[in-house]
Short mmCIF file of C-alpha atoms in Angstrom, two decimals:
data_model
loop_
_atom_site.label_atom_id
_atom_site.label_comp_id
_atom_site.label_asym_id
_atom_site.label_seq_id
_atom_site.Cartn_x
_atom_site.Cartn_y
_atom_site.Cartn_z
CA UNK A 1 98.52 98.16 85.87
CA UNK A 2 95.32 98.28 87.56
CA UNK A 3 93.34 95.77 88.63
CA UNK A 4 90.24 94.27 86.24
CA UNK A 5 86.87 94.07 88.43
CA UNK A 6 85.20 90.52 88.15
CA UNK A 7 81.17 90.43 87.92
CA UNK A 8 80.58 89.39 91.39
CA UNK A 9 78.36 92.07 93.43
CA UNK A 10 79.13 90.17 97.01
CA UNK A 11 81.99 88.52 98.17
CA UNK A 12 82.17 85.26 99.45
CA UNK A 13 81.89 85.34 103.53
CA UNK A 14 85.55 85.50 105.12
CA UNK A 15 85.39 85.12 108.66
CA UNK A 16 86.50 81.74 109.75
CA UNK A 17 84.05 78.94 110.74
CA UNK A 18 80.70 81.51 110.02
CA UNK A 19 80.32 80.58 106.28
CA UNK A 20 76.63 81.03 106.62
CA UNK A 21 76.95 84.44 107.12
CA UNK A 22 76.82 87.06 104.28
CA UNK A 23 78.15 90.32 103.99
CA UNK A 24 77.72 92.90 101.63
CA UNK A 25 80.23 94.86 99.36
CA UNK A 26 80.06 98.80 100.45
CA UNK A 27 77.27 100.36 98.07
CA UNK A 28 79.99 102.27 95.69
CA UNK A 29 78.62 106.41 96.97
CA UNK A 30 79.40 107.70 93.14
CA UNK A 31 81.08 110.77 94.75
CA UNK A 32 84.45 112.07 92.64
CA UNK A 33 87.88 111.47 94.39
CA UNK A 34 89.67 113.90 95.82
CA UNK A 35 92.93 112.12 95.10
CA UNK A 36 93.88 114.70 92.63
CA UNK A 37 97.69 114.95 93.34
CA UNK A 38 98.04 111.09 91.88
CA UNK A 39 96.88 111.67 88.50
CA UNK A 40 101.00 111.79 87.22
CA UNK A 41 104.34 110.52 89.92
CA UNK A 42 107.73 111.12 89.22
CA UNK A 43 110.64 108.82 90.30
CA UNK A 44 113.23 110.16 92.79
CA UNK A 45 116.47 108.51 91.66
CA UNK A 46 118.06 109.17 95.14
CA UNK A 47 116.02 107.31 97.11
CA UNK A 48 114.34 105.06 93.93
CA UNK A 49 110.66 106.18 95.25
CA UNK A 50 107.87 106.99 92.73
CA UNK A 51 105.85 109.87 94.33
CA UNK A 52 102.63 112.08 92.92
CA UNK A 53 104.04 114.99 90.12
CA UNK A 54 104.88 118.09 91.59
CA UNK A 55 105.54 116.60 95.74
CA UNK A 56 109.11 115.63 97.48
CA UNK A 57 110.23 113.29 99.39
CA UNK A 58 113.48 113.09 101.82
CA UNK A 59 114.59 110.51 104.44
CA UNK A 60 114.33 112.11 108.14
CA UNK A 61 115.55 108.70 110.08
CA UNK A 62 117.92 105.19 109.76
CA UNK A 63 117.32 102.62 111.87
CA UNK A 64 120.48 102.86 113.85
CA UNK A 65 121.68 106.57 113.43
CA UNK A 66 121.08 109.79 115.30
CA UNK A 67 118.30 111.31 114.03
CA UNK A 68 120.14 114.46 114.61
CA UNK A 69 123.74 114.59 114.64
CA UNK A 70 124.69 115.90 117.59
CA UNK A 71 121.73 113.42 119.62
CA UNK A 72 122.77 110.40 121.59
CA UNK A 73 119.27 108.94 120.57
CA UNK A 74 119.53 106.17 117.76
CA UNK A 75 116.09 105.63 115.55
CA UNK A 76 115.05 102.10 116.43
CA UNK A 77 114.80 99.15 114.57
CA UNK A 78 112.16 97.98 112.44
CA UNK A 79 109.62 100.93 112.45
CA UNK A 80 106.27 100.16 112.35
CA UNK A 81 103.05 101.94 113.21
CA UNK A 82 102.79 105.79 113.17
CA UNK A 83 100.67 108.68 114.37
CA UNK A 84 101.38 112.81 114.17
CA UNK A 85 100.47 115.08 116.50
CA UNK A 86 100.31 119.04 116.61
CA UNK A 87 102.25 120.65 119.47
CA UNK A 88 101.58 124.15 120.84
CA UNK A 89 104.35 126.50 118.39
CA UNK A 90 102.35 124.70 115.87
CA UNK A 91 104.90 122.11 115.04
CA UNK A 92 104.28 118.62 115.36
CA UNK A 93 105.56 115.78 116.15
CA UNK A 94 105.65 111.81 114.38
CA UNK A 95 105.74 108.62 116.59
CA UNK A 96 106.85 105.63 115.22
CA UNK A 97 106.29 101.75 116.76
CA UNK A 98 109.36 99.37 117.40
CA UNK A 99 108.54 96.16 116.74
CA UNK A 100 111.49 94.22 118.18
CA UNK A 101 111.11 91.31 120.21
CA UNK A 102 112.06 90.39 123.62
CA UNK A 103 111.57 93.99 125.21
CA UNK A 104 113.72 95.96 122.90
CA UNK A 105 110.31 97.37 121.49
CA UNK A 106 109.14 100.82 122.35
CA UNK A 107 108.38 104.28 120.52
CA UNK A 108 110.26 106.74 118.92
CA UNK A 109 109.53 110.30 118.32
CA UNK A 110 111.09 113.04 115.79
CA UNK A 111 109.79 116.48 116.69
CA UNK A 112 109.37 119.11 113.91
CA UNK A 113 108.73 123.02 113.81
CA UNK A 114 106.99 125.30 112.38
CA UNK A 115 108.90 125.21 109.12
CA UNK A 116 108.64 121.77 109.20
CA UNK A 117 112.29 121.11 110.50
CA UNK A 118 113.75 118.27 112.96
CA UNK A 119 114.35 120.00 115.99
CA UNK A 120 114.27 116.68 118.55
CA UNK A 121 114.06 113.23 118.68
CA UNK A 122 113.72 110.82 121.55
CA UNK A 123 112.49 107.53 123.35
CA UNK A 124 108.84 107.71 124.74
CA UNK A 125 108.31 103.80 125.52
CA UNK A 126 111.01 101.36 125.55
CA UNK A 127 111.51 98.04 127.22
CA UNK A 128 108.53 96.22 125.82
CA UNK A 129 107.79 93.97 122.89
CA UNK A 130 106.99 94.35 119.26
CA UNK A 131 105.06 97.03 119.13
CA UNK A 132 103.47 96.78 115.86
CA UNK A 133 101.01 98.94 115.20
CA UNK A 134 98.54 100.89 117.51
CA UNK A 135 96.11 104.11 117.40
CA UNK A 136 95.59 108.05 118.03
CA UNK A 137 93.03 109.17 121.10
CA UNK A 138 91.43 112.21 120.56
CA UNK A 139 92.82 113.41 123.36
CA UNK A 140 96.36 113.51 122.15
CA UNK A 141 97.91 110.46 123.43
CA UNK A 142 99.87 107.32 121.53
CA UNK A 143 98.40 103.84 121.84
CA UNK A 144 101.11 102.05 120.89
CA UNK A 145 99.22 97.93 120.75
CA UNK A 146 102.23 94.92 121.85
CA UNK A 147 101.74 92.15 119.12
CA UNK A 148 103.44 89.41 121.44
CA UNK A 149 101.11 86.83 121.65
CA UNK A 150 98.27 86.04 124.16
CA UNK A 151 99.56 88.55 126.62
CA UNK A 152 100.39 91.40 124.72
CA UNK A 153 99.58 94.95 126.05
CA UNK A 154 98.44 98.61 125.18
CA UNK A 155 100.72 101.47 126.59
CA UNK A 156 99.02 104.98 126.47
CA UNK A 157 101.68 107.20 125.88
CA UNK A 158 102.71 111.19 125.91
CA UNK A 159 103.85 112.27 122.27
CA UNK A 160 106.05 114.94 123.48
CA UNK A 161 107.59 112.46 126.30
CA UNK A 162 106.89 114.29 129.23
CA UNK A 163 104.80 111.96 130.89
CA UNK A 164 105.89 108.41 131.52
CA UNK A 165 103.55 105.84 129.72
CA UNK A 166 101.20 103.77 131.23
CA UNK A 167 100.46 100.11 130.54
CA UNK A 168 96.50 100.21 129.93
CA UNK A 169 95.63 96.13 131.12
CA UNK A 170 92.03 96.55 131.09
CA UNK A 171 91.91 96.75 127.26
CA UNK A 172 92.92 93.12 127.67
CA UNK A 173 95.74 90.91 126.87
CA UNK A 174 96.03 89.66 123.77
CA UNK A 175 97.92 89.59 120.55
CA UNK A 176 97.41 93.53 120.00
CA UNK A 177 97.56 94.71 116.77
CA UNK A 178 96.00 98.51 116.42
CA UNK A 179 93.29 100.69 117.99
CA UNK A 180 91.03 103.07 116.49
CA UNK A 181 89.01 105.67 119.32
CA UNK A 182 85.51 106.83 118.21
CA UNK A 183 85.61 110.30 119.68
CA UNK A 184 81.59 110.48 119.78
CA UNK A 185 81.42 107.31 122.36
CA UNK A 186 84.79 107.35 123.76
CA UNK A 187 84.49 103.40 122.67
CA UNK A 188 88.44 102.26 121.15
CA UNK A 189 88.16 99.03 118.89
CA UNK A 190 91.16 96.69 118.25
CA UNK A 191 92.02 94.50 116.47
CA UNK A 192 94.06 90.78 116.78
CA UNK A 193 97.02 89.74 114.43
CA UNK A 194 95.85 85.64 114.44
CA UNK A 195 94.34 83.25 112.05
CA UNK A 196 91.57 83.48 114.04
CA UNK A 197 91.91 86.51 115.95
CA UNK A 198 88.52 88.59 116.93
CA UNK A 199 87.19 92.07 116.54
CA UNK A 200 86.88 93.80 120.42
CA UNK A 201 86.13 97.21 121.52
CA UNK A 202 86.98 99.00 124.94
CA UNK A 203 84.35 100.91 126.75
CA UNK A 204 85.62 102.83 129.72
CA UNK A 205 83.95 103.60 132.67
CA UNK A 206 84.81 107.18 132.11
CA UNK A 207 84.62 108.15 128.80
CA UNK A 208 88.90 109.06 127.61
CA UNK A 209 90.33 107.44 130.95
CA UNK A 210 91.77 104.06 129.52
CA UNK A 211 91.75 102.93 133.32
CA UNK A 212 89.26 101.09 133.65
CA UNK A 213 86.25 99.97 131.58
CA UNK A 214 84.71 96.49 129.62
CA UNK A 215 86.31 94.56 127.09
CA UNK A 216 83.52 92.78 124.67
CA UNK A 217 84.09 91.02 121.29
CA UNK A 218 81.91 91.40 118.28
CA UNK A 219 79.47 88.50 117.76
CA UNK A 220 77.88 88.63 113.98
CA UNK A 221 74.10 88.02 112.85
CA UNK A 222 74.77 88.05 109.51
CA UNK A 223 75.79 91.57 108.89
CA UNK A 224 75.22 93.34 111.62
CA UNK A 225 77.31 93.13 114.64
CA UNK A 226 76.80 92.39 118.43
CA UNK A 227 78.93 92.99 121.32
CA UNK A 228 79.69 90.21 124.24
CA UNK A 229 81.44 90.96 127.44
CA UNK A 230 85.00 88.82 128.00
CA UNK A 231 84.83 88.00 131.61
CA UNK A 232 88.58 87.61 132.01
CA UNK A 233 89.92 90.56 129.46
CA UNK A 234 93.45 89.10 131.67
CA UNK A 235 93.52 85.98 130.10
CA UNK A 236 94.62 84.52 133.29
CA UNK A 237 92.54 81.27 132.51
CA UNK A 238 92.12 81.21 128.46
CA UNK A 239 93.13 83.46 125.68
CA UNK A 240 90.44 86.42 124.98
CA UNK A 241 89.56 85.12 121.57
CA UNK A 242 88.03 81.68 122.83
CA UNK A 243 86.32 83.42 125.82
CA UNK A 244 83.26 83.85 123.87
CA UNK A 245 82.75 80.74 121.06
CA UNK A 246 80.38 82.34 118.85
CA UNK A 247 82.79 85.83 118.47
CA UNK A 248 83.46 86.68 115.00
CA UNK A 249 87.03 85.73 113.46
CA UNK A 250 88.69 87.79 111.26
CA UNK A 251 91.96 86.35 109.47
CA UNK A 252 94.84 88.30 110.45
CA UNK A 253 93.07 91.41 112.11
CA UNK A 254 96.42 94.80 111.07
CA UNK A 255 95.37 98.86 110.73
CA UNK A 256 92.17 100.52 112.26
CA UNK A 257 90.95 104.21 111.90
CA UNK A 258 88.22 106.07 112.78
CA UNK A 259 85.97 108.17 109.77
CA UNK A 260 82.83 109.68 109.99
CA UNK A 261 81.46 107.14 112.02
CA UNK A 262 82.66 104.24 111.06
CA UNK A 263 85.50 102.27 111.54
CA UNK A 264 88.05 100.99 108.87
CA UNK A 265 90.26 97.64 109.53
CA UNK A 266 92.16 95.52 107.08
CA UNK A 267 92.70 91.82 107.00
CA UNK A 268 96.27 90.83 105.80
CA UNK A 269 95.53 86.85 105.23
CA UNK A 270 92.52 87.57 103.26
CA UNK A 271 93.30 90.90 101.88
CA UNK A 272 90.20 93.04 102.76
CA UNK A 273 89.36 96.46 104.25
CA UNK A 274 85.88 96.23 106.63
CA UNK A 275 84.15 99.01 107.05
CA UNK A 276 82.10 98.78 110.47
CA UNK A 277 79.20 101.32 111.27
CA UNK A 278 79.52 102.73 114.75
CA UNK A 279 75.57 103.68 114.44
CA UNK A 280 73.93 101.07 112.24
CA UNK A 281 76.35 97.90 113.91
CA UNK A 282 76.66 97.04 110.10
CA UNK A 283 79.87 95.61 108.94
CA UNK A 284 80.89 95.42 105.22
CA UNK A 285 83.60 95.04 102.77
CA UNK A 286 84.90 97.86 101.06
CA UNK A 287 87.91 96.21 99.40
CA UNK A 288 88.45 92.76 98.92
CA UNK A 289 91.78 91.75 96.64
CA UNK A 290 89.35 88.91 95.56
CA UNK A 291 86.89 90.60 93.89
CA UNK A 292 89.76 91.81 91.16
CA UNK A 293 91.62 89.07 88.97
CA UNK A 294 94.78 91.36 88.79
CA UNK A 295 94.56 92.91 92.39
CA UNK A 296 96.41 96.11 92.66
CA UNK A 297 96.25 96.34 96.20
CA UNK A 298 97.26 92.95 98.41
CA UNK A 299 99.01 92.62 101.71
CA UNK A 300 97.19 94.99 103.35
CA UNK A 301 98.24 96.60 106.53
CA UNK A 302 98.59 100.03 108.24
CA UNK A 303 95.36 102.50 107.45
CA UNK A 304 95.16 106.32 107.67
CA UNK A 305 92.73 108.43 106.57
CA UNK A 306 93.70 111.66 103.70
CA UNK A 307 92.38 115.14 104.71
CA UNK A 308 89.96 114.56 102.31
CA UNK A 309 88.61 111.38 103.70
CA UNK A 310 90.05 108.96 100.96
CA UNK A 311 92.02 105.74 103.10
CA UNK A 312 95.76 104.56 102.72
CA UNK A 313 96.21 101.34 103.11
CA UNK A 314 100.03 100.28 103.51
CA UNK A 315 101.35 97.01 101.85
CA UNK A 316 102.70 94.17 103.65
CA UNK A 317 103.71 92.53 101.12
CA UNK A 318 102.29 93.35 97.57
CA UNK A 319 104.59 95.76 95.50
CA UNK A 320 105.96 97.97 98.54
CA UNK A 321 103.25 100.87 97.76
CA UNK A 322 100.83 102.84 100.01
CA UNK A 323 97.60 102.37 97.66
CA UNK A 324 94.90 105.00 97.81
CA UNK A 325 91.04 103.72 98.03
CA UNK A 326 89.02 106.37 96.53
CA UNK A 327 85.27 107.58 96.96
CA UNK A 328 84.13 104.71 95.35
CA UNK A 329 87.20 102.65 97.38
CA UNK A 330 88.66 101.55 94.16
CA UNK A 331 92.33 101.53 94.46
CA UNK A 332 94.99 104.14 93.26
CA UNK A 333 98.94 103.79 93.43
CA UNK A 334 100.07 107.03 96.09
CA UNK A 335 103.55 105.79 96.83
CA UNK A 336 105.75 103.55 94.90
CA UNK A 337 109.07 102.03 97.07
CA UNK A 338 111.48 100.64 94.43
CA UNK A 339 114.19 98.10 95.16
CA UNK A 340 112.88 97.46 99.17
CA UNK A 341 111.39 94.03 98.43
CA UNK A 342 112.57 92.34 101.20
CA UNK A 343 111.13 95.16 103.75
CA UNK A 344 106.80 96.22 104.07
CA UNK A 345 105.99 99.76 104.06
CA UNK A 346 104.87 101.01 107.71
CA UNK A 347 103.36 103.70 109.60
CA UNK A 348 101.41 106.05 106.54
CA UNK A 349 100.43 109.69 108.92
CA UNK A 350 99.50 113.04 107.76
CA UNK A 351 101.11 116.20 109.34
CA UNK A 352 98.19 118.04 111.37
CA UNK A 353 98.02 120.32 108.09
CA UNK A 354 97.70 117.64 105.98
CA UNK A 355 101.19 118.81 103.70
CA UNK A 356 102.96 115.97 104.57
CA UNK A 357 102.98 112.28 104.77
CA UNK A 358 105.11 110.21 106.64
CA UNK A 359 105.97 106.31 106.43
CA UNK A 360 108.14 103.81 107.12
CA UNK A 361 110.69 100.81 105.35
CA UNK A 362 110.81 98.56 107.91
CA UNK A 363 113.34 96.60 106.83
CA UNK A 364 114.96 99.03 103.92
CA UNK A 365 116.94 97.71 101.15
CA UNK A 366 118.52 94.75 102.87
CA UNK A 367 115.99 93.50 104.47
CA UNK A 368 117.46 93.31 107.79
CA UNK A 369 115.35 95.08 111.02
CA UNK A 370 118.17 97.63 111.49
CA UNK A 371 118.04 99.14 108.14
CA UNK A 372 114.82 100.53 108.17
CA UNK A 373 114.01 103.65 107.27
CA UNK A 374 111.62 106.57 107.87
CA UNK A 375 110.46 108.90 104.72
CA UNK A 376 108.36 112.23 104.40
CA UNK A 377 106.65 113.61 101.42
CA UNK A 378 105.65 117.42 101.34
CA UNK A 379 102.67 117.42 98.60
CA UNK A 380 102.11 120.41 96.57
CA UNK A 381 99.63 122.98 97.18
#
């Protein structure tokens, strides 16, 4: 059942301790979705998942199994966040966040063909902690974002494996959540899984070379957004977030992308998607659960982008679905996981072709971090 819009044209302001300031609902564009594919789902009885009429699903990985039989390499534990990537036989390949604790994180890999079969799977990070979820550069690398407290890290890391990642300490230590990388300024914005976690964005000193570079945190006038440097991105002396006392706070900061020049980042606490303008410095809301009395979409997480520019927002929480926001960012039901209430749905990416989608149970049926499962869904043309 969807949810029933209330009256209210602006939401109440969200950010902790900055009551005063207001910020505007996204001015709804009146263009038609292009979410056609959801209009009528079907239920897979094998694996009890409702999916759009007319696509399939199967289960590629198990926490705990060979991806491919005759592999040493298990699939890790509790999946999480999840990028594709097109390789040079045009195949591709999915990478999927570990979020285990006390350095059996990491990143896995599955590697797929031209038909669109498994042909590999392997390790590309290991030996860190709780990865959770992280971001694509447009230069084909894996930012996969440590969510382990004040002195969590960003690895950049090589998709096909090759090359051995590489911790990335200037984007500062903190509770890492995700990264988005605007491809016009080079700029990558994060966000901070806390109560009162900030909004920061990296600028290197060469634009694509994570080496080196400033780490600022938004600062808000109103609705429009400034940027302040954090003098010890480290957090040698105090944590990043209370660096700067006048930053922004966003409860709970999860999933970032980059679209058309802005970025998209959900709040799980508060259950909204922000939309901030890379060009204007405005920030809105373009979902808030609160502005519906029967919210369809809560526990908002993981974000990609659909070819056709809609977002999917995973659920934390909520009903186990990846919900669609459409032109107008009013939410649609895309994937429905039955009988997985225990687990949150992970890792939503599109094949480089846009065919296929692939996501994440972290937890699977039982709940428990090594029954987690990865899914793909092969739409129809």
């Amino acid at each position: 059942m969807r949810g029933i819009k209330s009256r209210r044209q602006f939401l109440q302001y969200a950010m902790l301790g900055l009551s005063s300031m207001a910020i505007p609902n996204m001015v709804k564009a009146g263009k038609r979705s292009a979410i056609n594919l959801i209009k009528e789902t079907w239920l897979d009885k094998d694996l009890n998942i409702e999916i759009p009429k007319g696509s399939v699903i199967r289960q590629i990985a198990q926490s705990s199994l060979p991806v491919i039989n005759n592999k040493k390499f298990l699939w890790h534990s509790a999946p999480d966040g999840g990028a594709c990537f097109a390789t040079e036989d045009n195949g591709w390949i999915y990478v999927s966040n570990c979020e285990m604790k006390k350095k059996k994180g990491g990143v896995g890999a599955i590697r797929f063909n031209n038909k669109g079969l498994i042909v590999d799977a392997y390790p590309i990070l290991d030996k860190t902690s709780r990865n959770c979820a992280g971001g694509k550069t447009p230069w084909n690398t894996w930012l996969s974002c440590e969510e382990s407290g004040d002195h969590g890290q960003i690895y950049e890391c090589d998709p096909a494996g090759k090359q051995t990642a590489i911790v990335r300490p200037a984007m500062g230590s903190f509770n890492h959540e995700a990264a988005a990388v605007d491809p016009d300024s080079g700029y990558v914005y994060l966000t901070e899984d806390l109560r009162d976690g900030c909004f920061y964005r990296f600028k290197p000193h060469i634009k694509n070379n994570l080496s080196e570079g400033a780490l600022e945190v938004a600062v808000p006038n109103k609705n429009v957004l400034s940027w302040k440097k954090i003098d010890d991105p480290l957090a040698k002396i105090k944590p990043t977030r209370y660096q700067v006392m006048d930053a922004a706070r966003f409860k709970g900061g999860e999933g970032i992308v980059y679209h058309n020049k802005q970025i998209f980042f959900t709040t799980k606490i508060d259950n909204i998607v922000w939309s901030y303008h890379t060009q204007t410095y405005l920030i809105t809301r373009v979902y808030s659960a609160s502005d519906y009395q029967l919210p369809l979409l809560t526990g908002v997480d993981n974000i990609e982008v659909s070819p056709s520019g809609e977002l999917l927002i995973a659920e934390d929480g909520g009903n186990m679905q990846i919900i669609a926001l459409d032109r107008n960012y009013e939410p649609h039901v895309l994937v429905d996981v039955h009988g997985q209430d225990r687990s949150e749905i992970t890792g939503p990416a599109f094949s480089p072709d846009g065919k296929r989608l692939y996501f994440s149970s972290q937890r699977g049926k039982t709940g428990r971090s090594k029954d987690g499962v990865t899914y793909e869904i092969t739409f129809s043309a």
